[in-house]
Amino acid sequence: MSKTVTIRLDDETYQMIRHAAAGEMRSIANFIEYATVSYLTEEALVSDEEMGEILSDAEVLKNLKQARSDVAARRYTRVG
């Protein structure tokens, strides 16, 4: 079932989205949905091949384990 979401955009971002949507002959809502799904499926997720590389790299796993420990112990600094 579809959900309605309200977002707040600055004028520059809105104009970028509006122009991109018009260029693809999409409504703004459809373009935002398309762009979001595209990003999530292509950029935000790790492919099986990439996950295999990560899981086979002992140094990466060691660093991830240490990072998890640091976060749990609150040994980190927020930036931004």
Tab-separated table of C-alpha atoms in Angstrom:
chain	number	residue	atom	x	y	z
A	1	MET	CA	0.000	0.000	0.000
A	2	SER	CA	1.288	3.470	-0.867
A	3	LYS	CA	2.337	5.858	1.876
A	4	THR	CA	2.333	9.649	1.756
A	5	VAL	CA	5.503	11.315	3.039
A	6	THR	CA	6.038	15.034	3.592
A	7	ILE	CA	9.560	16.396	3.120
A	8	ARG	CA	11.080	19.842	3.462
A	9	LEU	CA	13.512	20.915	0.731
A	10	ASP	CA	15.463	24.101	0.207
A	11	ASP	CA	14.735	25.912	-3.062
A	12	GLU	CA	17.943	24.780	-4.764
A	13	THR	CA	17.306	21.106	-4.026
A	14	TYR	CA	13.676	21.394	-5.120
A	15	GLN	CA	14.715	22.970	-8.424
A	16	MET	CA	17.286	20.223	-9.029
A	17	ILE	CA	14.635	17.563	-8.444
A	18	ARG	CA	12.059	19.417	-10.528
A	19	HIS	CA	14.451	19.728	-13.490
A	20	ALA	CA	15.572	16.106	-13.220
A	21	ALA	CA	11.965	14.900	-13.053
A	22	ALA	CA	11.000	16.984	-16.072
A	23	GLY	CA	14.008	15.662	-17.986
A	24	GLU	CA	12.791	12.104	-17.422
A	25	MET	CA	9.145	13.039	-17.989
A	26	ARG	CA	8.212	11.988	-14.448
A	27	SER	CA	6.205	13.689	-11.733
A	28	ILE	CA	8.274	15.009	-8.848
A	29	ALA	CA	6.823	12.351	-6.525
A	30	ASN	CA	7.597	9.587	-9.017
A	31	PHE	CA	11.126	10.891	-9.566
A	32	ILE	CA	11.824	11.012	-5.816
A	33	GLU	CA	10.559	7.432	-5.458
A	34	TYR	CA	12.596	6.287	-8.486
A	35	ALA	CA	15.761	8.059	-7.303
A	36	THR	CA	15.406	6.669	-3.781
A	37	VAL	CA	14.870	3.079	-4.917
A	38	SER	CA	17.713	3.416	-7.428
A	39	TYR	CA	20.090	4.671	-4.735
A	40	LEU	CA	19.100	2.013	-2.235
A	41	THR	CA	19.473	-0.857	-4.693
A	42	GLU	CA	22.662	0.337	-6.394
A	43	GLU	CA	24.630	2.340	-3.845
A	44	ALA	CA	23.509	1.615	-0.303
A	45	LEU	CA	23.531	-2.177	-0.474
A	46	VAL	CA	26.587	-4.382	-0.736
A	47	SER	CA	26.653	-6.944	-3.529
A	48	ASP	CA	27.240	-10.613	-2.717
A	49	GLU	CA	30.646	-10.351	-4.395
A	50	GLU	CA	31.656	-7.328	-2.318
A	51	MET	CA	30.379	-8.961	0.886
A	52	GLY	CA	32.463	-12.026	0.058
A	53	GLU	CA	35.552	-9.832	-0.255
A	54	ILE	CA	34.795	-8.140	3.062
A	55	LEU	CA	34.219	-11.415	4.906
A	56	SER	CA	37.414	-12.943	3.527
A	57	ASP	CA	39.609	-10.007	4.607
A	58	ALA	CA	40.931	-10.718	8.113
A	59	GLU	CA	42.213	-7.154	8.585
A	60	VAL	CA	38.832	-5.628	7.715
A	61	LEU	CA	37.048	-8.032	10.069
A	62	LYS	CA	39.496	-7.213	12.853
A	63	ASN	CA	38.926	-3.475	12.348
A	64	LEU	CA	35.132	-3.900	12.249
A	65	LYS	CA	35.228	-5.919	15.470
A	66	GLN	CA	37.358	-3.229	17.144
A	67	ALA	CA	35.033	-0.488	15.879
A	68	ARG	CA	32.012	-2.311	17.279
A	69	SER	CA	33.770	-2.640	20.621
A	70	ASP	CA	34.699	1.065	20.593
A	71	VAL	CA	31.107	2.091	19.876
A	72	ALA	CA	29.749	-0.186	22.602
A	73	ALA	CA	32.230	1.362	25.054
A	74	ARG	CA	31.383	4.856	23.765
A	75	ARG	CA	34.964	5.437	22.625
A	76	TYR	CA	34.194	7.652	19.657
A	77	THR	CA	33.722	11.285	18.670
A	78	ARG	CA	30.751	12.542	16.680
A	79	VAL	CA	31.734	14.765	13.780
A	80	GLY	CA	29.354	17.247	12.181
